[in-house]
Coordinates of C-alpha atoms (C1' of nucleotides) in Angstrom, one line a residue:
Chain A
M1410 CA 14.3 88.5 104.9
L1411 CA 17.6 88.9 106.8
L1412 CA 17.8 92.6 107.6
N1413 CA 19.4 94.5 110.5
G1414 CA 20.8 91.2 111.7
Q1415 CA 17.4 89.7 112.3
D1416 CA 14.5 88.1 110.4
I1417 CA 12.4 91.0 109.2
D1418 CA 8.9 90.5 107.8
V1419 CA 9.0 92.4 104.4
E1420 CA 5.7 93.0 102.7
F1421 CA 5.4 94.1 99.1
S1422 CA 2.0 95.5 98.3
R1423 CA 0.4 98.2 96.0
G1424 CA 3.8 99.6 95.0
S1425 CA 5.2 100.0 98.5
V1426 CA 7.4 98.1 100.8
I1427 CA 6.4 97.6 104.5
L1428 CA 9.0 96.5 107.0
H1429 CA 7.4 94.9 110.1
N1430 CA 9.1 94.7 113.5
L1431 CA 12.1 96.8 112.5
T1432 CA 12.8 98.8 115.6
D1433 CA 16.0 100.5 114.6
F1434 CA 14.6 102.8 112.0
H1435 CA 13.0 106.2 112.3
P1436 CA 12.8 108.7 109.4
E1437 CA 13.0 111.7 111.7
H1438 CA 16.2 110.4 113.3
I1439 CA 17.7 109.4 110.0
F1440 CA 17.0 112.6 108.1
E1441 CA 17.3 115.2 110.9
C1442 CA 20.8 114.4 111.9
G1443 CA 22.5 116.4 109.1
Q1444 CA 23.9 113.6 107.0
A1445 CA 21.5 114.1 104.0
F1446 CA 20.2 117.3 102.5
R1447 CA 17.6 116.4 99.9
W1448 CA 14.9 115.0 102.3
H1449 CA 12.1 117.1 103.7
Q1450 CA 9.2 116.5 106.0
D1451 CA 5.9 115.9 104.1
G1452 CA 3.0 115.1 106.4
D1453 CA 3.8 112.0 108.4
A1454 CA 6.5 111.0 105.9
Y1455 CA 9.8 112.3 104.6
T1456 CA 10.2 112.8 100.9
G1457 CA 13.5 112.7 99.1
V1458 CA 15.3 112.5 95.8
V1459 CA 18.0 109.8 95.5
G1460 CA 19.6 109.4 92.1
N1461 CA 16.8 109.8 89.6
K1462 CA 14.1 108.4 92.0
L1463 CA 11.7 109.9 94.4
L1464 CA 11.0 108.1 97.7
K1465 CA 8.6 108.6 100.6
V1466 CA 9.5 107.1 104.0
A1467 CA 7.2 106.9 107.0
R1468 CA 6.9 105.1 110.2
R1469 CA 3.2 104.1 110.8
N1470 CA 2.2 102.2 113.9
G1471 CA 5.4 100.3 114.2
D1472 CA 6.0 99.6 110.6
V1473 CA 8.4 101.3 108.2
V1474 CA 6.8 102.2 104.8
L1475 CA 8.8 102.9 101.6
F1476 CA 6.8 104.3 98.6
P1477 CA 7.0 104.0 95.6
C1478 CA 9.2 100.9 95.9
N1479 CA 9.2 97.6 94.2
R1480 CA 11.1 94.5 95.1
E1481 CA 13.9 95.0 92.7
D1482 CA 14.6 98.6 93.8
F1483 CA 14.3 97.6 97.4
V1484 CA 17.0 95.0 97.1
K1485 CA 19.3 96.9 94.7
I1486 CA 19.0 100.5 95.9
W1487 CA 17.3 100.9 99.3
I1488 CA 18.9 98.0 101.3
P1489 CA 22.4 99.5 100.8
Y1490 CA 21.2 103.1 101.0
F1491 CA 19.5 102.6 104.4
D1492 CA 22.3 100.4 105.6
L1493 CA 19.7 97.7 106.2
S1494 CA 22.2 94.8 106.2
R1495 CA 23.9 96.2 109.3
D1496 CA 23.0 94.9 112.8
Y1497 CA 22.2 98.1 114.6
R1498 CA 21.1 96.2 117.7
K1499 CA 24.6 94.8 118.1
L1500 CA 26.2 98.1 117.3
K1501 CA 24.0 99.9 119.9
A1502 CA 24.7 97.3 122.5
V1503 CA 28.4 97.8 122.2
L1504 CA 28.2 101.6 122.2
S1505 CA 25.6 101.6 125.1
Q1506 CA 28.3 100.4 127.5
N1507 CA 29.0 104.1 127.9
L1508 CA 26.4 106.0 129.8
V1509 CA 26.4 109.2 127.8
L1510 CA 26.0 107.2 124.6
Q1511 CA 23.3 105.0 126.1
T1512 CA 21.3 108.2 126.7
A1513 CA 22.0 109.5 123.2
I1514 CA 21.0 106.2 121.6
E1515 CA 17.8 106.0 123.6
F1516 CA 17.0 109.5 122.3
G1517 CA 17.9 108.8 118.6
W1518 CA 17.0 105.1 118.6
G1519 CA 16.0 105.0 115.0
L1520 CA 19.1 106.6 113.5
R1521 CA 20.9 104.9 110.7
I1522 CA 23.9 106.1 108.7
L1523 CA 23.0 106.2 105.0
Q1524 CA 25.3 105.1 102.3
Q1525 CA 24.8 107.9 99.8
D1526 CA 26.2 108.6 96.4
E1527 CA 29.9 109.6 96.6
W1528 CA 29.8 112.4 94.2
E1529 CA 26.7 114.1 95.5
T1530 CA 28.0 113.7 99.1
L1531 CA 31.3 115.2 98.1
I1532 CA 29.7 118.4 96.7
S1533 CA 27.1 118.6 99.4
F1534 CA 29.7 118.7 102.1
I1535 CA 31.9 121.2 100.3
I1536 CA 28.8 123.4 100.4
S1537 CA 28.3 122.6 104.1
S1538 CA 31.5 124.3 105.2
N1539 CA 30.9 127.4 107.5
N1540 CA 27.2 127.2 106.5
G1541 CA 23.9 126.4 108.1
I1542 CA 21.9 123.2 107.4
K1543 CA 18.9 125.2 106.2
R1544 CA 20.9 127.1 103.6
I1545 CA 22.9 124.1 102.6
K1546 CA 19.6 122.4 101.6
R1547 CA 18.5 125.4 99.6
I1548 CA 21.8 125.7 97.7
I1549 CA 21.7 121.9 96.8
E1550 CA 18.1 122.2 95.7
N1551 CA 18.9 125.2 93.5
I1552 CA 21.9 123.4 91.9
S1553 CA 19.7 120.4 91.2
C1554 CA 17.0 122.4 89.7
R1555 CA 19.4 124.3 87.5
F1556 CA 21.8 121.6 86.4
G1557 CA 20.1 118.3 87.2
S1558 CA 17.8 116.2 85.0
P1559 CA 14.1 116.5 85.5
F1560 CA 11.8 113.5 86.1
E1561 CA 8.1 113.3 86.8
W1562 CA 6.1 111.7 89.6
E1563 CA 2.4 112.1 90.2
G1564 CA 2.3 115.3 88.1
K1565 CA 5.2 117.0 89.9
T1566 CA 8.7 117.6 88.5
Y1567 CA 11.8 116.7 90.5
Y1568 CA 15.4 117.1 89.6
S1569 CA 18.3 114.6 90.1
F1570 CA 21.6 115.9 91.4
P1571 CA 23.8 116.9 88.4
D1572 CA 26.9 114.7 87.6
A1573 CA 30.5 115.9 87.6
A1574 CA 30.6 116.6 83.8
R1575 CA 27.6 118.9 84.1
L1576 CA 29.0 120.9 87.0
A1577 CA 32.5 121.0 85.5
E1578 CA 31.1 123.2 82.7
A1579 CA 29.0 125.4 85.0
S1580 CA 30.2 129.0 85.5
E1581 CA 31.1 130.5 88.8
K1582 CA 28.4 133.1 88.3
Q1583 CA 25.8 130.5 87.8
L1584 CA 26.7 128.7 91.1
M1585 CA 26.8 132.1 92.9
E1586 CA 23.2 132.6 91.7
C1587 CA 22.4 129.2 93.4
G1588 CA 23.7 130.7 96.6
A1589 CA 27.0 128.8 96.8
G1590 CA 28.9 131.9 97.8
Y1591 CA 32.7 131.6 97.9
R1592 CA 32.4 127.8 97.5
A1593 CA 31.4 128.2 93.9
S1594 CA 35.0 127.9 92.7
Y1595 CA 35.6 124.9 94.9
I1596 CA 32.7 123.1 93.3
I1597 CA 33.8 123.8 89.8
R1598 CA 37.5 123.0 90.4
T1599 CA 36.5 119.8 92.2
A1600 CA 34.1 118.8 89.4
R1601 CA 36.9 119.3 86.9
M1602 CA 39.3 117.2 88.8
V1603 CA 36.8 114.4 89.0
V1604 CA 36.1 114.6 85.3
E1605 CA 39.9 114.6 84.7
G1606 CA 40.1 111.2 86.4
F1607 CA 40.3 111.8 90.2
P1608 CA 39.7 108.2 91.5
L1609 CA 36.6 108.9 93.6
E1610 CA 35.1 105.5 93.1
E1611 CA 38.3 103.8 94.2
L1612 CA 38.6 105.5 97.6
S1613 CA 36.3 103.1 99.4
S1614 CA 38.7 100.2 98.9
M1615 CA 41.7 102.1 100.3
D1616 CA 42.9 102.5 103.9
Y1617 CA 41.0 105.1 105.9
L1618 CA 43.9 107.5 106.2
Q1619 CA 44.9 107.0 102.6
A1620 CA 41.4 107.7 101.3
K1621 CA 41.2 110.8 103.6
D1622 CA 44.4 112.2 102.3
R1623 CA 43.3 111.7 98.7
L1624 CA 40.0 113.5 99.4
M1625 CA 41.8 116.4 100.9
E1626 CA 43.5 117.0 97.6
L1627 CA 40.2 118.4 96.3
P1628 CA 39.5 122.1 96.7
G1629 CA 37.1 122.8 99.6
V1630 CA 37.8 119.5 101.2
G1631 CA 39.6 119.6 104.6
P1632 CA 39.6 117.1 107.5
K1633 CA 36.0 117.6 108.6
V1634 CA 34.4 117.5 105.1
A1635 CA 36.6 114.5 104.2
D1636 CA 35.4 112.6 107.3
C1637 CA 31.7 113.3 106.4
I1638 CA 32.3 111.9 102.8
L1639 CA 34.1 108.9 104.1
L1640 CA 31.4 108.1 106.7
F1641 CA 28.2 109.0 104.8
S1642 CA 29.1 107.6 101.3
M1643 CA 32.1 105.3 101.5
G1644 CA 31.5 103.1 104.5
F1645 CA 34.3 104.2 106.8
G1646 CA 32.8 103.7 110.2
Q1647 CA 36.0 104.9 111.9
A1648 CA 35.5 108.4 110.4
F1649 CA 34.6 110.9 113.2
P1650 CA 33.7 114.3 111.7
I1651 CA 34.6 117.1 114.1
D1652 CA 32.6 120.3 113.7
V1653 CA 31.6 123.1 116.0
W1654 CA 28.7 121.1 117.4
I1655 CA 30.6 117.9 118.2
K1656 CA 33.4 119.9 119.7
R1657 CA 31.0 121.5 122.2
I1658 CA 29.2 118.2 122.9
M1659 CA 32.4 116.2 123.5
M1660 CA 34.0 118.9 125.6
H1661 CA 30.8 119.0 127.6
F1662 CA 30.5 115.3 128.2
Y1663 CA 34.2 114.4 128.3
P1664 CA 35.9 117.5 129.5
D1665 CA 39.0 115.6 130.8
D1666 CA 39.6 113.5 127.7
C1667 CA 38.7 116.1 125.1
R1668 CA 40.6 119.2 126.0
D1669 CA 41.5 119.8 122.3
V1670 CA 40.9 118.3 118.9
K1671 CA 43.9 116.1 119.0
A1672 CA 43.0 114.5 122.3
M1673 CA 39.5 114.1 121.1
Q1674 CA 40.6 112.2 118.0
E1675 CA 42.7 109.8 120.1
F1676 CA 39.9 109.4 122.6
V1677 CA 37.2 108.4 120.0
R1678 CA 39.7 106.2 118.1
S1679 CA 40.6 104.1 121.1
R1680 CA 37.1 104.1 122.6
Y1681 CA 34.8 103.6 119.6
G1682 CA 37.1 102.2 116.9
N1683 CA 35.2 101.3 113.7
F1684 CA 31.9 102.5 115.3
A1685 CA 33.3 106.1 115.9
G1686 CA 31.1 107.6 113.1
Y1687 CA 28.0 105.9 114.5
A1688 CA 28.8 107.3 118.0
Q1689 CA 29.3 110.7 116.4
Q1690 CA 25.9 110.7 114.8
Y1691 CA 24.0 109.6 118.0
L1692 CA 25.9 112.3 120.0
F1693 CA 25.4 114.9 117.3
F1694 CA 21.6 114.3 117.0
Y1695 CA 21.2 114.2 120.8
G1696 CA 23.5 117.1 121.6
R1697 CA 22.0 119.4 119.0
A1698 CA 18.4 118.7 120.1
M1699 CA 19.4 119.3 123.8
K1700 CA 21.4 122.4 122.8
V1701 CA 24.4 121.0 124.7
G1702 CA 27.0 123.6 125.4
I1703 CA 24.7 126.5 124.4
S1704 CA 24.2 129.1 127.1
Chain B
dA1231 C1' 25.7 146.4 113.4
dC1232 C1' 27.2 141.9 115.1
dC1233 C1' 27.7 136.9 115.5
dC1234 C1' 27.1 132.3 114.0
dA1235 C1' 26.5 128.4 110.7
dG1236 C1' 28.2 120.3 110.2
dG1237 C1' 35.3 124.8 107.7
dG1238 C1' 38.9 125.5 104.3
dT1239 C1' 42.5 128.2 102.3
dG1240 C1' 46.5 130.9 102.1
dA1241 C1' 49.9 133.8 104.4
dC1242 C1' 52.9 134.3 107.9
dG1243 C1' 55.9 132.9 111.8
Chain C
dC1235 C1' 54.5 122.2 112.1
dG1236 C1' 50.6 126.1 114.4
dT1237 C1' 47.9 130.3 114.2
dC1238 C1' 44.6 133.5 112.0
dA1239 C1' 42.2 136.8 108.9
dC1240 C1' 39.2 136.1 105.3
dC1241 C1' 35.8 134.0 102.5
dA1242 C1' 29.5 134.7 100.5
dT1243 C1' 25.2 134.5 102.5
dG1244 C1' 21.1 134.3 105.3
dG1245 C1' 19.2 134.0 110.0
dG1246 C1' 19.1 135.3 114.9

DNA sequence: ACCCAGGGTGACG
DNA sequence: CGTCACCATGGG
């Protein structure tokens, strides 16, 4: 099967999918770089809820294993979700021309940018503002348990992320009880705007700047949160989310070109173009692990 | 008690 | 346009 720009041997057996010889894929790199919040480590695998499905992902002696996963779900859901049609070898070759990025890519070699659900990503990154990753995960889990729909797998109950209509009728008090804090009103107001016809599904076919401006009409969505949504759910590779971490990292590695945020934006735009978001993820994952800029 | 976390908002100049 | 206090909450 043609995946990742190469001929990948895909094996379907006993309810799982096994990808042989796919080097550009590692669950730890994919799920520990802060792009998705509903995945957690579970033995040698990562377990997550996507839509109304549960999936386990592991890397075992060079193979990538997805379970439970049939052929139809693999093609319809997981190929787009894991960005498996994209040639990461080519992308990495281009970005590796820069020495800092070469090091970051060698460190996070199995990273991929997921294409997640737009609505869930929107609410998740509203929650992310001025917050820690650990607590972001807990809040999203609380909201899913309280407002999402339950489903069973192997005797355990899991909850999908609630849709806009469900959160639009939630109360501020209920969301505060989930730990959302002052973001509770942002979530409700955004949910109501989406229910009232905000064109969330149409943004991916707009220009990058146009889509970003539209996203920033929503309460709780500023430049950084908008870029996360554009990159992690709408396929805008030129989006380069600038947070406290990436500021420190960029100013550490490129002190002359990244004196301030504006210079940084121009620097990454001219240097990385449509791969800016990918560069950001490699740098984020590497810099955070190395505690770059922390004294 | 203080500062920070994948920031955004509103007020003020 | 730019700056800045404030925002709810848990962890260091």
